PDB file of C-alpha atoms in Angstrom:
ATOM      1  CA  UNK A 250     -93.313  77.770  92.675  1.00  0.00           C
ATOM      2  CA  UNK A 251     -90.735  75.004  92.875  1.00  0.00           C
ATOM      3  CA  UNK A 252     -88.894  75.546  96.173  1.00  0.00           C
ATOM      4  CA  UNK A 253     -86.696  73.406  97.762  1.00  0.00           C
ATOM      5  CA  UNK A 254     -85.577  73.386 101.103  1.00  0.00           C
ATOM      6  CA  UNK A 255     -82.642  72.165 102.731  1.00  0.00           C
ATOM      7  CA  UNK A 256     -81.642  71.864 106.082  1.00  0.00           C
ATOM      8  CA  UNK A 257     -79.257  72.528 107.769  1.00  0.00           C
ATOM      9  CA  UNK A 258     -77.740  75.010 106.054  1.00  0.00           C
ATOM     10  CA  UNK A 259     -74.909  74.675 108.326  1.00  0.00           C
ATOM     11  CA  UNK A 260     -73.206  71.635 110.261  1.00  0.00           C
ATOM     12  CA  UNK A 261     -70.349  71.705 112.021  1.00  0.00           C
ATOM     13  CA  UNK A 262     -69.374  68.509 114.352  1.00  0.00           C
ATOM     14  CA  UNK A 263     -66.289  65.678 115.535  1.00  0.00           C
ATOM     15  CA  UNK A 264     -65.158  63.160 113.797  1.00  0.00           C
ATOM     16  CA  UNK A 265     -67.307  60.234 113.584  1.00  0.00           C
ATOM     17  CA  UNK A 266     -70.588  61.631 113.817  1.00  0.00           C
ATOM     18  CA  UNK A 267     -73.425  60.511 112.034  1.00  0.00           C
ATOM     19  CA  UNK A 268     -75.047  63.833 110.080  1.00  0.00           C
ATOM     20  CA  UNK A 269     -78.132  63.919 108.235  1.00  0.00           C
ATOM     21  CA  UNK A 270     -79.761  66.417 105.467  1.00  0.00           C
ATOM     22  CA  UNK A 271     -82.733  66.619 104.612  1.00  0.00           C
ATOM     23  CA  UNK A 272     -83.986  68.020 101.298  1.00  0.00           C
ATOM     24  CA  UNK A 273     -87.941  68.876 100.743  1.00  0.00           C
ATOM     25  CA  UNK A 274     -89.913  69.779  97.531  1.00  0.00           C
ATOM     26  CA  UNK A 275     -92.104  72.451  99.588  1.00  0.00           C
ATOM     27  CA  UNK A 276     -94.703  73.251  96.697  1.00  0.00           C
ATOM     28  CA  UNK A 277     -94.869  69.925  94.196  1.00  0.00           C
ATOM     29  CA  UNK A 278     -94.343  66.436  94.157  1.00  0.00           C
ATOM     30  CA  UNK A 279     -90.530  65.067  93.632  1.00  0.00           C
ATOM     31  CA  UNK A 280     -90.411  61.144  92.537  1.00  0.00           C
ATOM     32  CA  UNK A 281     -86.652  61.820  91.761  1.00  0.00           C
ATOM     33  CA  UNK A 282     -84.375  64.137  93.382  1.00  0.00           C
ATOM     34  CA  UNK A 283     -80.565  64.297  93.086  1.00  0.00           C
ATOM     35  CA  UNK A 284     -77.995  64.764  95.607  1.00  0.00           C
ATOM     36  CA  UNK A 285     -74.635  66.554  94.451  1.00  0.00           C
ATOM     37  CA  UNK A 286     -71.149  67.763  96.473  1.00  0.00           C
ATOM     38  CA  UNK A 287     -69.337  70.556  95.394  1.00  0.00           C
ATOM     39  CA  UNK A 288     -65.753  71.226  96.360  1.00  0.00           C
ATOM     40  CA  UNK A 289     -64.497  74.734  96.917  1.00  0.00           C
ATOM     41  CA  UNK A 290     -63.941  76.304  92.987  1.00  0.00           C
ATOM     42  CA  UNK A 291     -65.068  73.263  91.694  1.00  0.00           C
ATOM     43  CA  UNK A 292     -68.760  72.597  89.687  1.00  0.00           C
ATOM     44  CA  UNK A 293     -71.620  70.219  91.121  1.00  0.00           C
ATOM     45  CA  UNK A 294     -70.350  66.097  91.107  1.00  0.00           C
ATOM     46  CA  UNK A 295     -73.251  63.876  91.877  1.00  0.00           C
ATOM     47  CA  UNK A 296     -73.260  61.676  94.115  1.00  0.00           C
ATOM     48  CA  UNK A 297     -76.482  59.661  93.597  1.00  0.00           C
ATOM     49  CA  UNK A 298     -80.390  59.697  91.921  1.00  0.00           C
ATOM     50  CA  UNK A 299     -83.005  58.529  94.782  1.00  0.00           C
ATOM     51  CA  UNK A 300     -86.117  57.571  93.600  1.00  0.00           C
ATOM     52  CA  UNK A 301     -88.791  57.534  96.089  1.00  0.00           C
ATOM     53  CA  UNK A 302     -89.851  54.057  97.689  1.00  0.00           C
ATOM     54  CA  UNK A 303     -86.951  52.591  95.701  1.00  0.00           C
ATOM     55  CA  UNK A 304     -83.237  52.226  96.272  1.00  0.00           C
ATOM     56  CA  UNK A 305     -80.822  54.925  95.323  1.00  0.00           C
ATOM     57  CA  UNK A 306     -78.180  54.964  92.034  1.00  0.00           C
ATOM     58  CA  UNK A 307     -74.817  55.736  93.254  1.00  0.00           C
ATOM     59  CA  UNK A 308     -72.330  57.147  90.993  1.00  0.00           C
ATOM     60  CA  UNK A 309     -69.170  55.225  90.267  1.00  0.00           C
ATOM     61  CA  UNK A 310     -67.009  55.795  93.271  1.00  0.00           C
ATOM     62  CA  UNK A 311     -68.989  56.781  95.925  1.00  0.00           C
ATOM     63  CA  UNK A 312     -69.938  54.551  98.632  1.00  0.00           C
ATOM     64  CA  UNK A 313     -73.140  53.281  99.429  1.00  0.00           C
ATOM     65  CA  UNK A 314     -72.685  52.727 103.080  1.00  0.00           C
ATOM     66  CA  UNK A 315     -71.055  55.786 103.298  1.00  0.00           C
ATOM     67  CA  UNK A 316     -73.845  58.422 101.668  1.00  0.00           C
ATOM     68  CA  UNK A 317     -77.033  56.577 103.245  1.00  0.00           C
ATOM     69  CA  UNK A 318     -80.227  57.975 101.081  1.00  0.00           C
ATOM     70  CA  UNK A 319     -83.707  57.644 102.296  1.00  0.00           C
ATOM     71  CA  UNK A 320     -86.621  58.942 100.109  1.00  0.00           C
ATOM     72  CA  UNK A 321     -89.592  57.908 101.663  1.00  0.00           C
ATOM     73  CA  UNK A 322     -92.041  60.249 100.423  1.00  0.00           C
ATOM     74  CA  UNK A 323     -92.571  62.335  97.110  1.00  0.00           C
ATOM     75  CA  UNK A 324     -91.249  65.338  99.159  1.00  0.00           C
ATOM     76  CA  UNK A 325     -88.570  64.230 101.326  1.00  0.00           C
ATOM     77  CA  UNK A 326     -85.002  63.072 100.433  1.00  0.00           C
ATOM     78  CA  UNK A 327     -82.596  62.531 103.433  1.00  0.00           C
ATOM     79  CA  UNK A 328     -78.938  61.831 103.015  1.00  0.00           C
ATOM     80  CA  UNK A 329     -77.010  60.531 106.198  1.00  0.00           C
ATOM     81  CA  UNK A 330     -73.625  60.990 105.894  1.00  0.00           C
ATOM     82  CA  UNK A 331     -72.382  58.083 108.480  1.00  0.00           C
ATOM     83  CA  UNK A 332     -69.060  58.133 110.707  1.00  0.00           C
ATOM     84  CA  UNK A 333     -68.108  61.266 108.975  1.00  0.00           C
ATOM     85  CA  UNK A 334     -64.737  62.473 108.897  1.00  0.00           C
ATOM     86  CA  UNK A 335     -62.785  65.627 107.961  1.00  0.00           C
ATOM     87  CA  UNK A 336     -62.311  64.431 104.278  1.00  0.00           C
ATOM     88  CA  UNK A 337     -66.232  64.542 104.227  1.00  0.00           C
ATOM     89  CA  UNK A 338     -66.099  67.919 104.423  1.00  0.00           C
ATOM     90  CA  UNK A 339     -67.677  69.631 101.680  1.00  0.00           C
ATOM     91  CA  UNK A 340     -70.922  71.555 100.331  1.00  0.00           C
ATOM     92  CA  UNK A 341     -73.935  69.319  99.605  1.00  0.00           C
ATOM     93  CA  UNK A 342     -76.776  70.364  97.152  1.00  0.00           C
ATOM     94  CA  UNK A 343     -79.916  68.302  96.231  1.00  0.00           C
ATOM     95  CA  UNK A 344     -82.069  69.185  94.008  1.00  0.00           C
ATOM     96  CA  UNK A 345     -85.584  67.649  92.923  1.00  0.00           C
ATOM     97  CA  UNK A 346     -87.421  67.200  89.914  1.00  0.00           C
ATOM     98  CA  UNK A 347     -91.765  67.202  89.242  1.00  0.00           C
ATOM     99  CA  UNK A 348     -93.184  64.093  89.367  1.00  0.00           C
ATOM    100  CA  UNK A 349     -94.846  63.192  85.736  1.00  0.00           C
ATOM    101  CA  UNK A 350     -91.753  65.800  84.269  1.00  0.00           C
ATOM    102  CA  UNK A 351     -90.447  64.765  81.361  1.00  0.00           C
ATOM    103  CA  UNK A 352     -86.104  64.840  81.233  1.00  0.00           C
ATOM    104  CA  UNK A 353     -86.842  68.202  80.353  1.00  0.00           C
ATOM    105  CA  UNK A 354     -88.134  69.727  83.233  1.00  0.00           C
ATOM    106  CA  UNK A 355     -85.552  71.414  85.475  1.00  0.00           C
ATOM    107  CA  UNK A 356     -83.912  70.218  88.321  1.00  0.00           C
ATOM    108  CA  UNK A 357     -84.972  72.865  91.232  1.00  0.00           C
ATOM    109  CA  UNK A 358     -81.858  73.080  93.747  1.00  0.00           C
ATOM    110  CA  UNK A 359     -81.867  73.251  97.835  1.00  0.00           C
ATOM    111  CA  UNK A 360     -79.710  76.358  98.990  1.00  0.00           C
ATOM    112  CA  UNK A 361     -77.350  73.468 100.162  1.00  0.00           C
ATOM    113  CA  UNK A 362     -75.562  72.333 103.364  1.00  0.00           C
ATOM    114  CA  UNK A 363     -72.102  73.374 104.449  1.00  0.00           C
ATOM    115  CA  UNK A 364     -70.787  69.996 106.327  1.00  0.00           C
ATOM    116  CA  UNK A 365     -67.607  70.572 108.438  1.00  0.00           C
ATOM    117  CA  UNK A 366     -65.558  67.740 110.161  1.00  0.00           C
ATOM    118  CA  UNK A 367     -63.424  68.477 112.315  1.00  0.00           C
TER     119      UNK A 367
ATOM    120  CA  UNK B 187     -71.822  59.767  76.930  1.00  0.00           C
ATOM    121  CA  UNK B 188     -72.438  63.876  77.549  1.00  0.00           C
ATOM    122  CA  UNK B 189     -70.538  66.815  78.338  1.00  0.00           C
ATOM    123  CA  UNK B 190     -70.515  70.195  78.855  1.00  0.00           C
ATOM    124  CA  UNK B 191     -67.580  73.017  78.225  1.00  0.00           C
ATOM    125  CA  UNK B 192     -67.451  76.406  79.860  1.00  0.00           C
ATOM    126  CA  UNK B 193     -64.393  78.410  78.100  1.00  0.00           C
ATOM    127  CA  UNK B 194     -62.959  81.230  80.032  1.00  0.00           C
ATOM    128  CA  UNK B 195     -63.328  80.495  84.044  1.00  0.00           C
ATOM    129  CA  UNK B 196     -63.408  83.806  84.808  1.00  0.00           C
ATOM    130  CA  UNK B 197     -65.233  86.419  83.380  1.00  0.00           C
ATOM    131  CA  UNK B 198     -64.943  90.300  84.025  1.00  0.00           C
ATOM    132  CA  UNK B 199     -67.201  93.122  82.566  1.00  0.00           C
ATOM    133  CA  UNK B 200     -68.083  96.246  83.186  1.00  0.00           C
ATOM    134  CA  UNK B 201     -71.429  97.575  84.802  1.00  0.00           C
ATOM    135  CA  UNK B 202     -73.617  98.039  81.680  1.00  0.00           C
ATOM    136  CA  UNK B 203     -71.146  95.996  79.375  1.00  0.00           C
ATOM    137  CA  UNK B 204     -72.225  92.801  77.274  1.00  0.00           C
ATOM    138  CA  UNK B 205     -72.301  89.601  79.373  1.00  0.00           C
ATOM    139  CA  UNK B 206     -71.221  86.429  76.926  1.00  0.00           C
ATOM    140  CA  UNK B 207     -70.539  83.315  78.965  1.00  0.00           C
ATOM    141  CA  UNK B 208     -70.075  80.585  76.717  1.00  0.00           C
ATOM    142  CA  UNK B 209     -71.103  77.016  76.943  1.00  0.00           C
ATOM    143  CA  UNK B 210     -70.338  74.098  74.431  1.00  0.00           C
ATOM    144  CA  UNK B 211     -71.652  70.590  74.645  1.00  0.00           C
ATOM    145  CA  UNK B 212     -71.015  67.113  73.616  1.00  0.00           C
ATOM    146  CA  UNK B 213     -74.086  64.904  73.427  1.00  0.00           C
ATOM    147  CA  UNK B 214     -75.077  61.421  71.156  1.00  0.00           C
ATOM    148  CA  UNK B 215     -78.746  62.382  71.149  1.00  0.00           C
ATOM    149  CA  UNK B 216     -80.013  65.891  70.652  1.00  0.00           C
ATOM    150  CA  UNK B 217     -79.623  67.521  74.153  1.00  0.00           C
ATOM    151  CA  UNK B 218     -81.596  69.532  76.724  1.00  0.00           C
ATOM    152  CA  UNK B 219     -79.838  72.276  77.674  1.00  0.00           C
ATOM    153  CA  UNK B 220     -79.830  74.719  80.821  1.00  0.00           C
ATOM    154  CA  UNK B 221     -77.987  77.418  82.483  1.00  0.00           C
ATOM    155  CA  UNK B 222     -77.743  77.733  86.390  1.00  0.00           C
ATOM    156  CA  UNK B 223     -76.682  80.633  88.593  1.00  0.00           C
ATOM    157  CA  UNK B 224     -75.039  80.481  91.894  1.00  0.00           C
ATOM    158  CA  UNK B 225     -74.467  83.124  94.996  1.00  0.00           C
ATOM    159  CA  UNK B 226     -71.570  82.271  97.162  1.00  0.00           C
ATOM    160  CA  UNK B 227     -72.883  79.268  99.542  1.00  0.00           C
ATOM    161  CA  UNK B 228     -76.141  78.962  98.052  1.00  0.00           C
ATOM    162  CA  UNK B 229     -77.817  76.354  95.888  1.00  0.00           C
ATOM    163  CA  UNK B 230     -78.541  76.727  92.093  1.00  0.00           C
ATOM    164  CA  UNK B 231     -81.183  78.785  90.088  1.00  0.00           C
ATOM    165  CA  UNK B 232     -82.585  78.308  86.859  1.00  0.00           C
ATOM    166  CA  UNK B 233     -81.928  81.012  84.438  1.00  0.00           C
ATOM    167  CA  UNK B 234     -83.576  79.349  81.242  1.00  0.00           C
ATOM    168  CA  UNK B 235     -83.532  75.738  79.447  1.00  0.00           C
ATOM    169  CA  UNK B 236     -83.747  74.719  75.927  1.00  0.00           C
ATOM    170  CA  UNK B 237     -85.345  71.792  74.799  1.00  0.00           C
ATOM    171  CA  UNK B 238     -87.548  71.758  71.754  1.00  0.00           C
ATOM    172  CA  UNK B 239     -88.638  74.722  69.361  1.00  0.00           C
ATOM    173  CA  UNK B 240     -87.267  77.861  69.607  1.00  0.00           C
ATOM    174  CA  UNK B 241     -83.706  78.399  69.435  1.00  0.00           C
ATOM    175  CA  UNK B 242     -83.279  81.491  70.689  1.00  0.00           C
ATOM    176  CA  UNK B 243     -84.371  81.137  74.684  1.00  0.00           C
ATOM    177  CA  UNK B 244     -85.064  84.108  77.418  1.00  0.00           C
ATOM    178  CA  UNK B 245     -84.653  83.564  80.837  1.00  0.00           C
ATOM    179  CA  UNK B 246     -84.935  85.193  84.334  1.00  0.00           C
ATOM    180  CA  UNK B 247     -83.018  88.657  85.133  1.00  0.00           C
ATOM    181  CA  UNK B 248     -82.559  89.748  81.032  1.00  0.00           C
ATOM    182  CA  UNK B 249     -80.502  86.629  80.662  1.00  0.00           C
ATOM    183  CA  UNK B 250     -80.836  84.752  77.122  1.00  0.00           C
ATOM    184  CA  UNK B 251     -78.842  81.883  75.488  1.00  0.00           C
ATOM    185  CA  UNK B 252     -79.072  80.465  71.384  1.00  0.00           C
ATOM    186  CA  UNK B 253     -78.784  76.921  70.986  1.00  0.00           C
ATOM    187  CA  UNK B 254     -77.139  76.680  67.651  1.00  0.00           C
ATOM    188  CA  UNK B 255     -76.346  72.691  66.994  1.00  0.00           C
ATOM    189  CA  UNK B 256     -73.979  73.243  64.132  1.00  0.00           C
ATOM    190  CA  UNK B 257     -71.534  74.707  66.473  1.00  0.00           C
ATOM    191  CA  UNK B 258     -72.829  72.697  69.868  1.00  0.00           C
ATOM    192  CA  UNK B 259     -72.819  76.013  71.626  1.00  0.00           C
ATOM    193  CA  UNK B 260     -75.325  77.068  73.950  1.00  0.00           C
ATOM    194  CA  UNK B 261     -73.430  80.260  75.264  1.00  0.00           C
ATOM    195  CA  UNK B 262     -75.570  83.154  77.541  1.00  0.00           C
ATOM    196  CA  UNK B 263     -75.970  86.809  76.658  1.00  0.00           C
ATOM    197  CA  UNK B 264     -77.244  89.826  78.522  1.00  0.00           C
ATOM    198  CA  UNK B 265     -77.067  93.187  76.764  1.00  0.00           C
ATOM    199  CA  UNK B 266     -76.053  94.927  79.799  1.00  0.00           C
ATOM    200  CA  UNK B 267     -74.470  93.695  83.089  1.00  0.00           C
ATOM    201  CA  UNK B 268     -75.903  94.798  86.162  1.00  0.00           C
ATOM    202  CA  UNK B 269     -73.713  94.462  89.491  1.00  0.00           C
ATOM    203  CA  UNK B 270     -76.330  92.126  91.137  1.00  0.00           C
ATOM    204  CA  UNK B 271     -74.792  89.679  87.938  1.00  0.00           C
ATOM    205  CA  UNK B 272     -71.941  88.795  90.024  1.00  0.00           C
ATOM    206  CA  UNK B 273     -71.729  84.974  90.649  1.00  0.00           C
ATOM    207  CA  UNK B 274     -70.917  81.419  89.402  1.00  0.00           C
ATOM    208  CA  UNK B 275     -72.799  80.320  86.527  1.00  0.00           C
ATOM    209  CA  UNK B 276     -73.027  76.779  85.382  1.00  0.00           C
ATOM    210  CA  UNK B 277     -74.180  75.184  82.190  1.00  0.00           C
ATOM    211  CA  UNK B 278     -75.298  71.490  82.256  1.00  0.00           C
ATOM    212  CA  UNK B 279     -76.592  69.429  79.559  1.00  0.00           C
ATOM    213  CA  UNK B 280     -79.094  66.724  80.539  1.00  0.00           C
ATOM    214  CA  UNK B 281     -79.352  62.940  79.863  1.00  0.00           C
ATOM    215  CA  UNK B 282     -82.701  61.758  79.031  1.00  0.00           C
ATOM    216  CA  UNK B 283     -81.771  58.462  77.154  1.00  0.00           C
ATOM    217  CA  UNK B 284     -84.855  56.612  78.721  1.00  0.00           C
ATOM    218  CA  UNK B 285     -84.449  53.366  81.145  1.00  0.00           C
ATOM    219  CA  UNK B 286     -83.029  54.363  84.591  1.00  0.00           C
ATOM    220  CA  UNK B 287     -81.005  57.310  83.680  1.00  0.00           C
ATOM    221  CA  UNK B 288     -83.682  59.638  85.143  1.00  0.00           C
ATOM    222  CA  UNK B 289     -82.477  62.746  83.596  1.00  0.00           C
ATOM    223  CA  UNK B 290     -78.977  62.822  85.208  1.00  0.00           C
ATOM    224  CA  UNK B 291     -77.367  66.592  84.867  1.00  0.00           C
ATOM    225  CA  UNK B 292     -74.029  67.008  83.750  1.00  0.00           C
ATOM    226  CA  UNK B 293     -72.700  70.396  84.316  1.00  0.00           C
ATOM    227  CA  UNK B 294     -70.023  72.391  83.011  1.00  0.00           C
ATOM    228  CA  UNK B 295     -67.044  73.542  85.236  1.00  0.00           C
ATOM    229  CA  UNK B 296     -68.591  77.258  85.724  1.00  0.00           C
ATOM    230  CA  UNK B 297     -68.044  80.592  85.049  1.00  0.00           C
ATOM    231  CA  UNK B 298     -67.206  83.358  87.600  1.00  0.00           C
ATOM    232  CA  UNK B 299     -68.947  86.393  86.430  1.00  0.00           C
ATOM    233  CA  UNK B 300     -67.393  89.513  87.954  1.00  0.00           C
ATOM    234  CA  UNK B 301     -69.162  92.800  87.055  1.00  0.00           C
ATOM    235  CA  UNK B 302     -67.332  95.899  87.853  1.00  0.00           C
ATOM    236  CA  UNK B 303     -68.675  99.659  88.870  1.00  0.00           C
TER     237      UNK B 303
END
């Protein structure tokens, strides 16, 4: 039990495109799931909690209108990473936690998306 | 304000050698802890968590880690290292102090494991 999915596993496109994840709890109910970007060598940062029908917590730093993050169900997280550009580049993990969990249930990660700008 | 130490970036054992990644943390209210395993360009999996009770915790794959709050550590063991061992591991300590911080994790900068024949 606990699988996430996330797809694509794999994006590769031009400047200035508009890419979206999408990150599904397959087997329970996620009211909070997490969306992280790891650098090559480097350990998880995250970028922002998203809280289903509710607006997302950005970490200090990143931008909002940058990282758009839709969680309109218990199972599905999107992130939209808008007018991307090759400094976007980067691996993105979410990860999801059981709804009703206590902060000590574990976060259950996506396999995670390789984004590539060129 | 939490966080979470990995000393030694890279580790190297031998096949059937004693795995000992250590972890330390830094937390202002007594802390859940959890160690995560990564394959190259894959996501994270749970090994084990501690959070209450017993201090001694087994995970997945033979894997176990001793919280031991006099010293902060929460380092992992496994008696013997198997080649299938090799990856990134990552421990993270997690904030649960109540109101909106919904359980944030904050890991630790990883350890490559690398498990020689």
């Amino acid at each position: 039990g606990a699988v996430v999915s996330q797809h694509p596993s794999w994006v590769i496109c031009k400047s200035g495109t508009s890419v979206k994840i999408e990150c599904r709890s397959l087997d329970f109910q996620a009211t909070t799931m997490f969306w992280y970007r790891q650098f090559p060598k480097q350990s998880l940062m995250l970028m922002a909690t998203s809280n289903e029908g509710s607006k997302a917590t950005y970490e200090q730093g990143v931008e909002k209108d940058k990282f758009l993050i839709n969680h309109a169900s218990l199972t599905l997280s999107t992130l939209t990473v808008t007018s991307a550009h090759p400094e976007d580049s980067s691996f993105y993990i979410c990860s999801a936690r059981r709804t009703g969990g206590v902060y000590n249930q574990p976060q259950h990660f996506g396999d995670g998306t390789r984004l590539s700008i060129l | 304000a939490q966080s979470v130490t990995q000393l030694g970036s890279h580790v190297s054992v031998s096949e059937g050698a004693l795995v000992l990644l250590r972890c330390n943390y830094s937390s202002s209210v007594p802390p859940y802890l959890f160690w995560y395993v990564q394959y190259p360009n894959q996501g994270l999996q749970l090994l084990l968590k501690y959070t209450t009770g017993a201090t001694l915790v087994k995970g997945i794959n033979g894997f176990e880690a001793e919280f031991k709050k006099s010293e902060t550590s929460f380092h992992l063991t496994k008696p013997s290292a198997h080649m299938s061992d090799a990856a990134e591991y990552f421990c993270a300590v997690s904030d649960y102090a109540g109101g909106t911080s919904y359980g944030k994790l904050t890991f630790g900068q990883g350890t490559i494991l690398t498990v020689h024949p």
